[in-house]
Short mmCIF file of C-alpha atoms in Angstrom, two decimals:
data_model
loop_
_atom_site.label_atom_id
_atom_site.label_comp_id
_atom_site.label_asym_id
_atom_site.label_seq_id
_atom_site.Cartn_x
_atom_site.Cartn_y
_atom_site.Cartn_z
CA MET A 14 158.84 141.81 19.25
CA GLY A 15 159.43 140.76 15.61
CA PHE A 16 162.42 141.47 13.34
CA SER A 17 161.35 145.05 12.77
CA SER A 18 159.75 145.39 16.23
CA PHE A 19 162.04 144.10 17.72
CA SER A 20 173.07 162.66 28.77
CA SER A 21 175.52 163.49 30.13
CA ARG A 22 173.32 164.75 32.95
CA LEU A 23 171.25 162.42 35.07
CA PRO A 24 167.67 163.21 36.05
CA SER A 25 167.45 164.08 39.70
CA LEU A 26 167.35 161.59 42.52
CA TYR A 27 168.08 158.13 41.12
CA LEU A 28 168.59 155.33 43.57
CA VAL A 29 171.71 153.30 42.92
CA VAL A 30 170.89 149.69 43.70
CA ILE A 31 173.82 147.29 43.93
CA PHE A 32 173.64 143.79 45.35
CA LEU A 33 176.87 143.34 47.29
CA ILE A 34 178.65 141.03 49.68
CA GLY A 35 181.95 142.64 50.49
CA SER A 36 183.10 144.01 47.16
CA SER A 37 181.53 141.34 44.94
CA LEU A 38 178.17 141.45 43.25
CA VAL A 39 175.89 138.59 44.22
CA SER A 40 172.85 137.27 42.46
CA ALA A 41 169.54 138.84 43.34
CA ASN A 42 166.52 136.86 44.50
CA PHE A 43 164.05 136.41 41.65
CA TYR A 44 161.10 136.61 44.06
CA ASP A 45 162.24 140.11 45.03
CA GLU A 46 163.14 141.37 41.58
CA PHE A 47 160.63 139.94 39.08
CA ASP A 48 156.97 139.15 38.54
CA ILE A 49 155.67 136.48 36.18
CA THR A 50 153.32 138.56 34.04
CA TRP A 51 151.67 136.06 31.73
CA GLY A 52 151.52 132.40 30.78
CA ASP A 53 148.99 130.92 33.21
CA GLY A 54 151.55 129.01 35.27
CA ARG A 55 154.05 128.40 32.48
CA GLY A 56 156.51 130.80 34.10
CA LYS A 57 157.98 129.64 37.41
CA ILE A 58 160.39 130.95 40.04
CA ILE A 59 162.14 128.10 41.85
CA ASN A 60 163.78 128.68 45.25
CA GLY A 61 164.38 132.33 44.36
CA ASP A 62 167.50 131.58 42.32
CA LEU A 63 166.08 130.00 39.15
CA LEU A 64 163.35 131.18 36.80
CA THR A 65 161.92 129.16 33.92
CA LEU A 66 159.64 130.12 31.05
CA SER A 67 157.77 127.52 29.01
CA LEU A 68 155.91 127.50 25.71
CA ASP A 69 153.33 125.03 24.46
CA LYS A 70 150.75 125.19 21.68
CA THR A 71 148.33 127.09 23.92
CA SER A 72 150.58 129.83 25.26
CA GLY A 73 154.05 131.10 25.97
CA SER A 74 155.04 132.97 29.13
CA GLY A 75 156.90 136.03 30.34
CA PHE A 76 158.15 138.10 33.25
CA GLU A 77 159.17 141.68 34.00
CA SER A 78 161.23 143.44 36.62
CA ARG A 79 159.61 145.19 39.54
CA ASN A 80 162.15 147.98 39.21
CA GLU A 81 162.45 150.57 36.47
CA TYR A 82 166.00 151.43 35.45
CA MET A 83 167.54 154.63 34.14
CA TYR A 84 171.04 153.50 33.14
CA GLY A 85 172.65 150.37 34.44
CA LYS A 86 174.98 147.43 34.05
CA ILE A 87 172.80 144.34 33.99
CA ASP A 88 173.71 140.65 33.75
CA MET A 89 171.50 137.61 33.33
CA GLN A 90 172.48 134.02 32.72
CA LEU A 91 170.25 132.16 30.24
CA LYS A 92 170.07 128.58 29.08
CA LEU A 93 168.05 128.46 25.88
CA VAL A 94 165.50 125.97 24.55
CA PRO A 95 167.41 122.82 23.53
CA GLY A 96 166.87 120.50 20.60
CA ASN A 97 164.48 121.48 17.83
CA SER A 98 163.66 125.06 18.86
CA ALA A 99 162.66 126.23 15.37
CA GLY A 100 159.88 128.80 15.45
CA THR A 101 160.47 129.83 19.05
CA VAL A 102 161.82 133.17 20.24
CA THR A 103 163.28 133.90 23.65
CA ALA A 104 163.27 137.67 24.11
CA TYR A 105 165.24 139.43 26.85
CA TYR A 106 165.12 143.21 26.76
CA LEU A 107 164.75 146.57 28.45
CA SER A 108 161.74 148.66 27.46
CA SER A 109 159.87 151.78 28.49
CA LYS A 110 156.18 152.45 27.86
CA GLY A 111 154.21 154.60 25.43
CA SER A 112 154.21 155.26 21.71
CA ASN A 113 157.68 156.85 21.76
CA TRP A 114 159.28 154.09 23.78
CA ASP A 115 162.94 153.21 24.22
CA GLU A 116 164.09 149.60 24.06
CA ILE A 117 167.31 147.54 24.16
CA ASP A 118 166.83 144.02 22.78
CA PHE A 119 168.35 140.59 22.94
CA GLU A 120 166.25 138.06 21.01
CA PHE A 121 167.23 134.43 20.51
CA LEU A 122 165.73 132.88 17.39
CA GLY A 123 165.44 129.11 17.60
CA ASN A 124 166.45 126.64 14.90
CA LEU A 125 166.40 122.99 13.92
CA THR A 126 168.47 120.58 15.98
CA GLY A 127 172.13 121.03 15.12
CA ASP A 128 171.68 124.41 13.44
CA PRO A 129 172.82 127.52 15.31
CA TYR A 130 170.62 129.94 17.18
CA THR A 131 170.50 133.48 15.81
CA LEU A 132 171.09 136.21 18.39
CA HIS A 133 169.16 139.26 17.23
CA THR A 134 169.86 142.70 18.74
CA ASN A 135 168.09 146.01 18.28
CA VAL A 136 167.93 149.47 19.82
CA PHE A 137 164.84 151.67 19.83
CA SER A 138 164.91 155.35 20.74
CA GLN A 139 161.75 157.46 20.84
CA GLY A 140 159.82 154.69 19.10
CA LYS A 141 162.27 154.22 16.24
CA GLY A 142 164.13 150.95 15.83
CA ASN A 143 165.22 149.18 12.65
CA ARG A 144 168.78 148.97 13.98
CA GLU A 145 169.20 145.22 13.77
CA GLN A 146 172.45 143.35 14.13
CA GLN A 147 172.44 139.56 14.22
CA PHE A 148 175.01 137.03 15.35
CA HIS A 149 175.72 133.34 15.67
CA LEU A 150 177.43 132.32 18.89
CA TRP A 151 180.76 130.57 19.41
CA PHE A 152 179.20 127.97 21.72
CA ASP A 153 175.98 125.98 22.11
CA PRO A 154 173.68 128.29 24.15
CA THR A 155 171.43 125.35 25.07
CA ALA A 156 174.10 123.17 26.71
CA ASP A 157 174.75 125.42 29.69
CA PHE A 158 174.06 128.85 31.14
CA HIS A 159 175.81 131.85 29.59
CA THR A 160 175.85 135.48 30.66
CA TYR A 161 174.13 138.10 28.51
CA SER A 162 174.84 141.67 29.59
CA ILE A 163 173.71 145.18 28.81
CA LEU A 164 175.79 148.22 29.75
CA TRP A 165 173.67 151.35 29.33
CA ASN A 166 175.18 154.67 30.27
CA PRO A 167 175.12 158.20 28.78
CA LYS A 168 177.97 157.34 26.40
CA HIS A 169 176.73 154.16 24.78
CA ILE A 170 174.88 150.85 24.98
CA VAL A 171 177.05 147.73 24.91
CA PHE A 172 175.73 144.20 24.38
CA SER A 173 178.03 141.49 25.74
CA VAL A 174 178.08 137.70 25.87
CA ASP A 175 180.15 136.05 28.61
CA GLY A 176 182.02 139.33 29.01
CA THR A 177 182.82 139.71 25.29
CA PRO A 178 181.25 142.81 23.71
CA ILE A 179 179.42 141.98 20.50
CA ARG A 180 177.77 145.31 19.78
CA GLU A 181 178.22 148.96 20.73
CA PHE A 182 175.52 151.57 20.03
CA LYS A 183 177.12 154.96 20.64
CA ASN A 184 175.31 158.08 21.77
CA ALA A 185 175.01 159.99 18.48
CA GLU A 186 172.83 162.86 19.64
CA SER A 187 175.48 165.24 18.31
CA ILE A 188 174.46 164.21 14.77
CA GLY A 189 170.74 164.14 15.45
CA VAL A 190 170.17 160.51 16.47
CA PRO A 191 167.96 160.13 19.57
CA PHE A 192 169.50 158.16 22.43
CA PRO A 193 167.67 156.43 25.29
CA LYS A 194 168.26 158.81 28.19
CA ASP A 195 164.95 160.10 29.52
CA GLN A 196 162.64 157.10 29.92
CA PRO A 197 163.13 154.54 32.68
CA MET A 198 162.90 150.98 31.42
CA ARG A 199 161.91 147.67 32.95
CA ILE A 200 163.54 144.33 32.16
CA HIS A 201 161.21 142.00 30.26
CA SER A 202 161.59 138.48 29.01
CA SER A 203 159.27 136.14 27.15
CA LEU A 204 159.25 132.81 25.36
CA TRP A 205 156.77 132.72 22.52
CA ASN A 206 155.89 131.21 19.16
CA ALA A 207 157.00 133.24 16.15
CA ASP A 208 157.10 130.60 13.46
CA ASP A 209 155.69 133.07 10.94
CA TRP A 210 159.13 134.75 10.78
CA ALA A 211 161.69 133.51 13.32
CA THR A 212 163.36 130.58 11.54
CA ARG A 213 164.44 130.97 7.91
CA GLY A 214 161.92 133.73 7.40
CA GLY A 215 159.04 131.53 8.55
CA LEU A 216 159.79 128.58 6.30
CA VAL A 217 160.44 126.29 9.27
CA LYS A 218 157.47 125.91 11.60
CA THR A 219 157.33 125.00 15.28
CA ASP A 220 157.22 121.25 15.92
CA TRP A 221 154.65 121.07 18.71
CA THR A 222 155.45 117.41 19.34
CA GLN A 223 158.61 118.76 21.04
CA ALA A 224 156.62 120.96 23.45
CA PRO A 225 156.82 122.17 26.10
CA PHE A 226 159.82 124.31 25.21
CA THR A 227 161.66 125.74 28.22
CA ALA A 228 164.25 128.48 28.75
CA SER A 229 165.97 128.99 32.12
CA TYR A 230 167.37 132.05 33.90
CA ARG A 231 169.69 132.50 36.86
CA ASN A 232 172.29 134.84 38.41
CA PHE A 233 170.59 138.16 37.75
CA LYS A 234 172.89 140.99 38.79
CA ALA A 235 172.34 144.71 38.49
CA GLU A 236 174.38 147.81 39.16
CA ALA A 237 171.81 150.39 38.20
CA CYS A 238 169.97 153.61 38.84
CA VAL A 239 166.47 152.58 39.85
CA VAL A 240 163.53 154.94 39.53
CA THR A 241 161.08 154.87 42.43
CA SER A 242 157.96 157.03 42.18
CA GLY A 243 159.78 159.29 39.75
CA LYS A 244 162.64 159.82 42.21
CA SER A 245 166.11 158.45 42.68
CA SER A 246 169.44 159.20 44.27
CA CYS A 247 172.06 158.82 41.54
CA SER A 248 172.22 162.61 41.53
CA ASP A 249 173.23 162.42 45.18
CA SER A 250 176.20 160.32 44.08
CA ALA A 251 176.94 162.82 41.31
CA SER A 252 176.85 165.78 43.66
CA SER A 253 179.27 164.04 46.01
CA GLY A 254 181.61 163.09 43.16
CA SER A 255 181.11 159.37 43.76
CA ASN A 256 179.44 158.20 40.55
CA PRO A 257 179.72 154.43 40.04
CA GLY A 258 182.36 153.41 37.50
CA TRP A 259 179.91 151.80 35.07
CA LEU A 260 178.16 155.13 34.56
CA SER A 261 181.13 156.40 32.55
CA GLU A 262 182.58 153.06 31.47
CA ASP A 263 184.12 152.86 28.00
CA LEU A 264 185.46 149.92 26.06
CA ASP A 265 189.16 149.58 26.80
CA ASN A 266 191.60 148.36 24.15
CA THR A 267 191.12 144.71 25.05
CA LYS A 268 187.34 144.93 24.84
CA GLN A 269 187.54 146.83 21.56
CA GLU A 270 189.65 144.00 20.18
CA ARG A 271 187.12 141.43 21.41
CA LEU A 272 184.31 143.45 19.84
CA ARG A 273 186.10 143.43 16.48
CA TRP A 274 186.73 139.68 16.85
CA ALA A 275 183.07 138.93 17.55
CA GLN A 276 181.81 141.09 14.71
CA LYS A 277 184.32 139.77 12.19
CA ASN A 278 183.70 136.12 12.98
CA TYR A 279 180.11 135.87 14.20
CA MET A 280 178.03 138.77 12.88
CA ILE A 281 175.65 137.57 10.17
CA TYR A 282 173.61 140.75 9.59
CA ASN A 283 174.30 144.45 10.11
CA TYR A 284 171.79 147.09 9.11
CA CYS A 285 174.69 149.48 8.60
CA SER A 286 175.90 147.28 5.71
CA ASP A 287 172.52 146.65 4.06
CA SER A 288 172.67 148.93 1.03
CA LYS A 289 169.57 147.36 -0.52
CA ARG A 290 167.58 148.33 2.54
CA PHE A 291 168.97 151.87 2.61
CA PRO A 292 169.44 152.86 -1.06
CA GLN A 293 169.35 156.55 -0.15
CA GLY A 294 172.18 156.18 2.34
CA PHE A 295 172.77 154.54 5.69
CA PRO A 296 171.36 155.93 8.96
CA PRO A 297 173.62 158.63 10.40
CA GLU A 298 174.76 156.60 13.43
CA CYS A 299 176.38 154.11 11.04
CA SER A 300 179.11 156.67 10.43
CA MET A 301 180.15 156.32 14.07
CA ALA A 302 180.53 152.54 13.99
#
């Protein structure tokens, strides 16, 4: 997951999974929802409501969701590696499998103490990415937990931070741009060493005297269509006219204003503005920005 790595009609039978008490979403149990997939003990689930990933000179660590999702509104609270995190990357993303995979990325690029993290976002569809937008944040993401959200429905993909949209990737199939709509994706996260590129293009290396580096996760919430053995029941909701609101959710005027605010004040890179990278013209979806 490096810098460059990183339908209007639902497939039949998707299961809508919502964690509810009364009318309010509640946090899911990490033991039920995720598996630690690598790291030889460096990833830990604590009491079901906290998950930590650690990185040392030997290895990083990672986890993935047990469920596969085909559209959803997904929240996770993260507290990033504090102090001198230069060279480290905390990746949190949705991804399918195969050579023509789909992927929706949050990546947090560490930095020297006192310098801001870079929040890197990307969208892959049918194996093609190179749609990077990067941001600084308006708070210290290491001092406390903050909520990082992905809204993925047939209309668009929206990246949000503490409820403020920072990026919208619209469905541009009408002008020939593939959109993630056919491949169920799992949630993945990892903490790993990327000091060959992550901080100032690789100029600043990881200071292993600061290890272990640790990122923490809590309050996972999902309103989503979950694929089980290729089957689901979202279509049952569609046939009864009771689709969940997030499945057709747009950005209202207030959220559009917040999106413009975030991009004006905190975006530090946008592929749709990089004329040196695209001398023959910008990708077609940039015209819909």
